[in-house]
Amino acid sequence: MTLQRMDNVAIVVDDLDAAVAFFTELGMELEGRAPIEGLYADRTVGLDGVRSSIAMMRTPDGHSKLELTKFHAPAPSEAEPRNPPPNTLGLHRVMFAVDDIDDTIARLRAHGAELLGEVAQYENVFRLCNLRGPAGIIVALAEQIG
C-alpha cells in the first residue's frame, strides 16, 4: 500500500473565529465547521473528555487544507515559550504562495499578523517572508517574481 496524499495540517488555536478570519483574509475558503467529541475523539487524540470545535479551511485550488481546532476540554496547554523562534524543533511553519506579498501582509496585519523579519528576495525567483499568525504559528508567504 502506498501513501495517497497529505489530507490536512491541524493547528490548535485559542480563538477559532479569529483564526478563520485570518485564513479567510489570506484567501482560504471555509469548507465547514463541526463539533468534535465522544469516545472516538478521546481514542484518536489520546485524551479523555475531548470537546472541541473545528473549522476546515481549504486553498482555492482545493488541494491543501488546514484544520483549525479549538479545544474546550481538556483545556489546551501552552507551548513554551509562547512564540517559539523559527529554529524550534517540531512543526516549523505553513507556507502559502501568493500573488502580491505586500498586499497580503497589509491585509493580514489587520488580523494581528506580525513580520518576524522582513520581506527578502531570493535571487530573481521569489520574494519571501515569515510572519506570526493565530496562536503564534509561523506563516510563510512566497511571491514568485521570475
mmCIF file of the C-alpha atoms, coordinates in Angstrom:
data_MODEL
# 
_entry.id   MODEL 
# 
loop_
_atom_site.group_PDB 
_atom_site.id 
_atom_site.type_symbol 
_atom_site.label_atom_id 
_atom_site.label_alt_id 
_atom_site.label_comp_id 
_atom_site.label_asym_id 
_atom_site.label_entity_id 
_atom_site.label_seq_id 
_atom_site.pdbx_PDB_ins_code 
_atom_site.Cartn_x 
_atom_site.Cartn_y 
_atom_site.Cartn_z 
_atom_site.occupancy 
_atom_site.B_iso_or_equiv 
_atom_site.pdbx_formal_charge 
_atom_site.auth_seq_id 
_atom_site.auth_comp_id 
_atom_site.auth_asym_id 
_atom_site.auth_atom_id 
_atom_site.pdbx_PDB_model_num 
ATOM 1   C CA . MET A 1 1   ? 0.000   0.000  0.000   1.00 0.00 ? 1   MET A CA 1 
ATOM 2   C CA . THR A 1 2   ? 1.255   3.490  -0.822  1.00 0.00 ? 2   THR A CA 1 
ATOM 3   C CA . LEU A 1 3   ? 0.585   6.927  0.534   1.00 0.00 ? 3   LEU A CA 1 
ATOM 4   C CA . GLN A 1 4   ? -2.380  8.532  -1.216  1.00 0.00 ? 4   GLN A CA 1 
ATOM 5   C CA . ARG A 1 5   ? -1.987  12.191 -0.220  1.00 0.00 ? 5   ARG A CA 1 
ATOM 6   C CA . MET A 1 6   ? -1.469  14.566 2.676   1.00 0.00 ? 6   MET A CA 1 
ATOM 7   C CA . ASP A 1 7   ? -5.003  15.385 3.820   1.00 0.00 ? 7   ASP A CA 1 
ATOM 8   C CA . ASN A 1 8   ? -4.509  18.374 6.138   1.00 0.00 ? 8   ASN A CA 1 
ATOM 9   C CA . VAL A 1 9   ? -2.408  20.083 8.771   1.00 0.00 ? 9   VAL A CA 1 
ATOM 10  C CA . ALA A 1 10  ? -4.091  20.711 12.131  1.00 0.00 ? 10  ALA A CA 1 
ATOM 11  C CA . ILE A 1 11  ? -3.436  23.844 14.150  1.00 0.00 ? 11  ILE A CA 1 
ATOM 12  C CA . VAL A 1 12  ? -4.742  24.277 17.698  1.00 0.00 ? 12  VAL A CA 1 
ATOM 13  C CA . VAL A 1 13  ? -5.946  27.844 18.248  1.00 0.00 ? 13  VAL A CA 1 
ATOM 14  C CA . ASP A 1 14  ? -7.400  29.725 21.194  1.00 0.00 ? 14  ASP A CA 1 
ATOM 15  C CA . ASP A 1 15  ? -9.826  31.847 19.121  1.00 0.00 ? 15  ASP A CA 1 
ATOM 16  C CA . LEU A 1 16  ? -11.428 29.844 16.306  1.00 0.00 ? 16  LEU A CA 1 
ATOM 17  C CA . ASP A 1 17  ? -13.346 32.774 14.810  1.00 0.00 ? 17  ASP A CA 1 
ATOM 18  C CA . ALA A 1 18  ? -10.226 34.948 14.675  1.00 0.00 ? 18  ALA A CA 1 
ATOM 19  C CA . ALA A 1 19  ? -8.216  32.134 13.060  1.00 0.00 ? 19  ALA A CA 1 
ATOM 20  C CA . VAL A 1 20  ? -10.941 31.554 10.451  1.00 0.00 ? 20  VAL A CA 1 
ATOM 21  C CA . ALA A 1 21  ? -10.985 35.303 9.712   1.00 0.00 ? 21  ALA A CA 1 
ATOM 22  C CA . PHE A 1 22  ? -7.174  35.354 9.364   1.00 0.00 ? 22  PHE A CA 1 
ATOM 23  C CA . PHE A 1 23  ? -7.016  32.440 6.920   1.00 0.00 ? 23  PHE A CA 1 
ATOM 24  C CA . THR A 1 24  ? -10.073 33.704 5.030   1.00 0.00 ? 24  THR A CA 1 
ATOM 25  C CA . GLU A 1 25  ? -8.274  37.035 4.570   1.00 0.00 ? 25  GLU A CA 1 
ATOM 26  C CA . LEU A 1 26  ? -5.269  35.102 3.297   1.00 0.00 ? 26  LEU A CA 1 
ATOM 27  C CA . GLY A 1 27  ? -7.527  33.599 0.623   1.00 0.00 ? 27  GLY A CA 1 
ATOM 28  C CA . MET A 1 28  ? -8.515  30.225 2.050   1.00 0.00 ? 28  MET A CA 1 
ATOM 29  C CA . GLU A 1 29  ? -12.141 29.105 1.951   1.00 0.00 ? 29  GLU A CA 1 
ATOM 30  C CA . LEU A 1 30  ? -14.126 27.786 4.898   1.00 0.00 ? 30  LEU A CA 1 
ATOM 31  C CA . GLU A 1 31  ? -15.173 24.271 3.964   1.00 0.00 ? 31  GLU A CA 1 
ATOM 32  C CA . GLY A 1 32  ? -17.140 23.676 7.150   1.00 0.00 ? 32  GLY A CA 1 
ATOM 33  C CA . ARG A 1 33  ? -17.287 23.652 10.934  1.00 0.00 ? 33  ARG A CA 1 
ATOM 34  C CA . ALA A 1 34  ? -18.086 20.809 13.284  1.00 0.00 ? 34  ALA A CA 1 
ATOM 35  C CA . PRO A 1 35  ? -18.076 19.907 16.969  1.00 0.00 ? 35  PRO A CA 1 
ATOM 36  C CA . ILE A 1 36  ? -15.758 17.014 17.788  1.00 0.00 ? 36  ILE A CA 1 
ATOM 37  C CA . GLU A 1 37  ? -16.341 14.977 20.944  1.00 0.00 ? 37  GLU A CA 1 
ATOM 38  C CA . GLY A 1 38  ? -17.026 11.484 22.150  1.00 0.00 ? 38  GLY A CA 1 
ATOM 39  C CA . LEU A 1 39  ? -15.168 8.222  22.628  1.00 0.00 ? 39  LEU A CA 1 
ATOM 40  C CA . TYR A 1 40  ? -13.722 8.189  19.083  1.00 0.00 ? 40  TYR A CA 1 
ATOM 41  C CA . ALA A 1 41  ? -12.208 11.660 19.647  1.00 0.00 ? 41  ALA A CA 1 
ATOM 42  C CA . ASP A 1 42  ? -10.753 10.591 23.005  1.00 0.00 ? 42  ASP A CA 1 
ATOM 43  C CA . ARG A 1 43  ? -9.226  7.482  21.456  1.00 0.00 ? 43  ARG A CA 1 
ATOM 44  C CA . THR A 1 44  ? -7.905  9.282  18.394  1.00 0.00 ? 44  THR A CA 1 
ATOM 45  C CA . VAL A 1 45  ? -6.036  12.045 20.234  1.00 0.00 ? 45  VAL A CA 1 
ATOM 46  C CA . GLY A 1 46  ? -5.228  10.110 23.414  1.00 0.00 ? 46  GLY A CA 1 
ATOM 47  C CA . LEU A 1 47  ? -7.046  12.437 25.821  1.00 0.00 ? 47  LEU A CA 1 
ATOM 48  C CA . ASP A 1 48  ? -10.128 11.886 27.991  1.00 0.00 ? 48  ASP A CA 1 
ATOM 49  C CA . GLY A 1 49  ? -13.230 14.058 27.755  1.00 0.00 ? 49  GLY A CA 1 
ATOM 50  C CA . VAL A 1 50  ? -12.395 15.779 24.462  1.00 0.00 ? 50  VAL A CA 1 
ATOM 51  C CA . ARG A 1 51  ? -14.779 18.546 23.457  1.00 0.00 ? 51  ARG A CA 1 
ATOM 52  C CA . SER A 1 52  ? -13.582 20.664 20.575  1.00 0.00 ? 52  SER A CA 1 
ATOM 53  C CA . SER A 1 53  ? -14.726 22.667 17.596  1.00 0.00 ? 53  SER A CA 1 
ATOM 54  C CA . ILE A 1 54  ? -13.017 22.541 14.233  1.00 0.00 ? 54  ILE A CA 1 
ATOM 55  C CA . ALA A 1 55  ? -13.082 24.651 11.104  1.00 0.00 ? 55  ALA A CA 1 
ATOM 56  C CA . MET A 1 56  ? -11.748 23.108 7.909   1.00 0.00 ? 56  MET A CA 1 
ATOM 57  C CA . MET A 1 57  ? -10.114 25.635 5.583   1.00 0.00 ? 57  MET A CA 1 
ATOM 58  C CA . ARG A 1 58  ? -9.053  24.838 2.012   1.00 0.00 ? 58  ARG A CA 1 
ATOM 59  C CA . THR A 1 59  ? -6.914  26.596 -0.529  1.00 0.00 ? 59  THR A CA 1 
ATOM 60  C CA . PRO A 1 60  ? -8.688  27.956 -3.625  1.00 0.00 ? 60  PRO A CA 1 
ATOM 61  C CA . ASP A 1 61  ? -7.242  25.138 -5.769  1.00 0.00 ? 61  ASP A CA 1 
ATOM 62  C CA . GLY A 1 62  ? -8.783  22.564 -3.387  1.00 0.00 ? 62  GLY A CA 1 
ATOM 63  C CA . HIS A 1 63  ? -5.515  20.647 -2.916  1.00 0.00 ? 63  HIS A CA 1 
ATOM 64  C CA . SER A 1 64  ? -4.473  21.772 0.576   1.00 0.00 ? 64  SER A CA 1 
ATOM 65  C CA . LYS A 1 65  ? -6.351  22.083 3.863   1.00 0.00 ? 65  LYS A CA 1 
ATOM 66  C CA . LEU A 1 66  ? -5.864  23.403 7.379   1.00 0.00 ? 66  LEU A CA 1 
ATOM 67  C CA . GLU A 1 67  ? -7.916  22.031 10.243  1.00 0.00 ? 67  GLU A CA 1 
ATOM 68  C CA . LEU A 1 68  ? -8.233  24.767 12.851  1.00 0.00 ? 68  LEU A CA 1 
ATOM 69  C CA . THR A 1 69  ? -9.077  23.251 16.240  1.00 0.00 ? 69  THR A CA 1 
ATOM 70  C CA . LYS A 1 70  ? -10.331 24.946 19.414  1.00 0.00 ? 70  LYS A CA 1 
ATOM 71  C CA . PHE A 1 71  ? -10.243 22.657 22.474  1.00 0.00 ? 71  PHE A CA 1 
ATOM 72  C CA . HIS A 1 72  ? -12.946 23.370 25.042  1.00 0.00 ? 72  HIS A CA 1 
ATOM 73  C CA . ALA A 1 73  ? -11.941 20.351 27.161  1.00 0.00 ? 73  ALA A CA 1 
ATOM 74  C CA . PRO A 1 74  ? -9.454  19.401 28.232  1.00 0.00 ? 74  PRO A CA 1 
ATOM 75  C CA . ALA A 1 75  ? -8.073  22.919 28.265  1.00 0.00 ? 75  ALA A CA 1 
ATOM 76  C CA . PRO A 1 76  ? -5.239  23.462 25.787  1.00 0.00 ? 76  PRO A CA 1 
ATOM 77  C CA . SER A 1 77  ? -1.718  23.602 27.173  1.00 0.00 ? 77  SER A CA 1 
ATOM 78  C CA . GLU A 1 78  ? 0.587   26.485 26.375  1.00 0.00 ? 78  GLU A CA 1 
ATOM 79  C CA . ALA A 1 79  ? 3.675   25.941 24.246  1.00 0.00 ? 79  ALA A CA 1 
ATOM 80  C CA . GLU A 1 80  ? 6.902   27.030 25.900  1.00 0.00 ? 80  GLU A CA 1 
ATOM 81  C CA . PRO A 1 81  ? 7.929   29.604 25.013  1.00 0.00 ? 81  PRO A CA 1 
ATOM 82  C CA . ARG A 1 82  ? 4.621   31.116 23.834  1.00 0.00 ? 82  ARG A CA 1 
ATOM 83  C CA . ASN A 1 83  ? 6.006   32.265 20.474  1.00 0.00 ? 83  ASN A CA 1 
ATOM 84  C CA . PRO A 1 84  ? 8.930   29.928 19.782  1.00 0.00 ? 84  PRO A CA 1 
ATOM 85  C CA . PRO A 1 85  ? 11.651  31.092 17.396  1.00 0.00 ? 85  PRO A CA 1 
ATOM 86  C CA . PRO A 1 86  ? 11.774  29.706 13.843  1.00 0.00 ? 86  PRO A CA 1 
ATOM 87  C CA . ASN A 1 87  ? 14.575  27.248 14.742  1.00 0.00 ? 87  ASN A CA 1 
ATOM 88  C CA . THR A 1 88  ? 12.478  25.395 17.358  1.00 0.00 ? 88  THR A CA 1 
ATOM 89  C CA . LEU A 1 89  ? 12.239  21.643 16.809  1.00 0.00 ? 89  LEU A CA 1 
ATOM 90  C CA . GLY A 1 90  ? 8.906   20.333 15.533  1.00 0.00 ? 90  GLY A CA 1 
ATOM 91  C CA . LEU A 1 91  ? 6.404   21.744 13.069  1.00 0.00 ? 91  LEU A CA 1 
ATOM 92  C CA . HIS A 1 92  ? 8.127   24.827 11.715  1.00 0.00 ? 92  HIS A CA 1 
ATOM 93  C CA . ARG A 1 93  ? 5.662   26.766 9.591   1.00 0.00 ? 93  ARG A CA 1 
ATOM 94  C CA . VAL A 1 94  ? 2.969   26.677 6.936   1.00 0.00 ? 94  VAL A CA 1 
ATOM 95  C CA . MET A 1 95  ? 3.848   28.336 3.608   1.00 0.00 ? 95  MET A CA 1 
ATOM 96  C CA . PHE A 1 96  ? 1.478   29.814 1.056   1.00 0.00 ? 96  PHE A CA 1 
ATOM 97  C CA . ALA A 1 97  ? 2.108   31.064 -2.477  1.00 0.00 ? 97  ALA A CA 1 
ATOM 98  C CA . VAL A 1 98  ? 0.534   34.498 -3.006  1.00 0.00 ? 98  VAL A CA 1 
ATOM 99  C CA . ASP A 1 99  ? 0.137   36.883 -5.955  1.00 0.00 ? 99  ASP A CA 1 
ATOM 100 C CA . ASP A 1 100 ? 1.094   40.072 -4.085  1.00 0.00 ? 100 ASP A CA 1 
ATOM 101 C CA . ILE A 1 101 ? 3.112   39.666 -0.891  1.00 0.00 ? 101 ILE A CA 1 
ATOM 102 C CA . ASP A 1 102 ? 2.888   43.335 0.139   1.00 0.00 ? 102 ASP A CA 1 
ATOM 103 C CA . ASP A 1 103 ? -0.900  43.434 -0.176  1.00 0.00 ? 103 ASP A CA 1 
ATOM 104 C CA . THR A 1 104 ? -1.214  40.113 1.665   1.00 0.00 ? 104 THR A CA 1 
ATOM 105 C CA . ILE A 1 105 ? 0.934   41.329 4.561   1.00 0.00 ? 105 ILE A CA 1 
ATOM 106 C CA . ALA A 1 106 ? -1.097  44.543 4.834   1.00 0.00 ? 106 ALA A CA 1 
ATOM 107 C CA . ARG A 1 107 ? -4.388  42.633 4.932   1.00 0.00 ? 107 ARG A CA 1 
ATOM 108 C CA . LEU A 1 108 ? -3.096  40.101 7.489   1.00 0.00 ? 108 LEU A CA 1 
ATOM 109 C CA . ARG A 1 109 ? -1.715  42.814 9.768   1.00 0.00 ? 109 ARG A CA 1 
ATOM 110 C CA . ALA A 1 110 ? -5.331  43.877 10.325  1.00 0.00 ? 110 ALA A CA 1 
ATOM 111 C CA . HIS A 1 111 ? -5.800  40.395 11.829  1.00 0.00 ? 111 HIS A CA 1 
ATOM 112 C CA . GLY A 1 112 ? -2.803  40.656 14.167  1.00 0.00 ? 112 GLY A CA 1 
ATOM 113 C CA . ALA A 1 113 ? -0.042  39.263 11.932  1.00 0.00 ? 113 ALA A CA 1 
ATOM 114 C CA . GLU A 1 114 ? 3.488   40.480 12.636  1.00 0.00 ? 114 GLU A CA 1 
ATOM 115 C CA . LEU A 1 115 ? 6.530   40.082 10.393  1.00 0.00 ? 115 LEU A CA 1 
ATOM 116 C CA . LEU A 1 116 ? 9.327   38.068 12.021  1.00 0.00 ? 116 LEU A CA 1 
ATOM 117 C CA . GLY A 1 117 ? 11.956  39.735 9.882   1.00 0.00 ? 117 GLY A CA 1 
ATOM 118 C CA . GLU A 1 118 ? 11.414  41.478 6.587   1.00 0.00 ? 118 GLU A CA 1 
ATOM 119 C CA . VAL A 1 119 ? 10.448  40.661 3.029   1.00 0.00 ? 119 VAL A CA 1 
ATOM 120 C CA . ALA A 1 120 ? 13.536  39.286 1.316   1.00 0.00 ? 120 ALA A CA 1 
ATOM 121 C CA . GLN A 1 121 ? 14.247  38.397 -2.274  1.00 0.00 ? 121 GLN A CA 1 
ATOM 122 C CA . TYR A 1 122 ? 15.717  35.035 -3.264  1.00 0.00 ? 122 TYR A CA 1 
ATOM 123 C CA . GLU A 1 123 ? 17.658  35.597 -6.469  1.00 0.00 ? 123 GLU A CA 1 
ATOM 124 C CA . ASN A 1 124 ? 15.261  36.703 -9.232  1.00 0.00 ? 124 ASN A CA 1 
ATOM 125 C CA . VAL A 1 125 ? 12.755  34.000 -8.355  1.00 0.00 ? 125 VAL A CA 1 
ATOM 126 C CA . PHE A 1 126 ? 10.842  34.738 -5.121  1.00 0.00 ? 126 PHE A CA 1 
ATOM 127 C CA . ARG A 1 127 ? 10.021  37.415 -2.570  1.00 0.00 ? 127 ARG A CA 1 
ATOM 128 C CA . LEU A 1 128 ? 9.611   35.680 0.790   1.00 0.00 ? 128 LEU A CA 1 
ATOM 129 C CA . CYS A 1 129 ? 8.690   36.457 4.389   1.00 0.00 ? 129 CYS A CA 1 
ATOM 130 C CA . ASN A 1 130 ? 7.661   34.840 7.643   1.00 0.00 ? 130 ASN A CA 1 
ATOM 131 C CA . LEU A 1 131 ? 5.010   36.288 9.901   1.00 0.00 ? 131 LEU A CA 1 
ATOM 132 C CA . ARG A 1 132 ? 3.409   35.215 13.138  1.00 0.00 ? 132 ARG A CA 1 
ATOM 133 C CA . GLY A 1 133 ? -0.272  34.378 12.800  1.00 0.00 ? 133 GLY A CA 1 
ATOM 134 C CA . PRO A 1 134 ? -3.031  32.965 15.038  1.00 0.00 ? 134 PRO A CA 1 
ATOM 135 C CA . ALA A 1 135 ? -1.929  31.087 18.159  1.00 0.00 ? 135 ALA A CA 1 
ATOM 136 C CA . GLY A 1 136 ? 1.671   32.136 17.443  1.00 0.00 ? 136 GLY A CA 1 
ATOM 137 C CA . ILE A 1 137 ? 2.109   29.922 14.368  1.00 0.00 ? 137 ILE A CA 1 
ATOM 138 C CA . ILE A 1 138 ? 4.560   30.982 11.710  1.00 0.00 ? 138 ILE A CA 1 
ATOM 139 C CA . VAL A 1 139 ? 3.013   31.588 8.306   1.00 0.00 ? 139 VAL A CA 1 
ATOM 140 C CA . ALA A 1 140 ? 5.411   31.967 5.381   1.00 0.00 ? 140 ALA A CA 1 
ATOM 141 C CA . LEU A 1 141 ? 4.476   33.776 2.184   1.00 0.00 ? 141 LEU A CA 1 
ATOM 142 C CA . ALA A 1 142 ? 6.110   33.386 -1.228  1.00 0.00 ? 142 ALA A CA 1 
ATOM 143 C CA . GLU A 1 143 ? 5.533   35.600 -4.262  1.00 0.00 ? 143 GLU A CA 1 
ATOM 144 C CA . GLN A 1 144 ? 7.058   34.266 -7.466  1.00 0.00 ? 144 GLN A CA 1 
ATOM 145 C CA . ILE A 1 145 ? 8.695   37.075 -9.416  1.00 0.00 ? 145 ILE A CA 1 
ATOM 146 C CA . GLY A 1 146 ? 10.708  35.256 -12.037 1.00 0.00 ? 146 GLY A CA 1 
# 
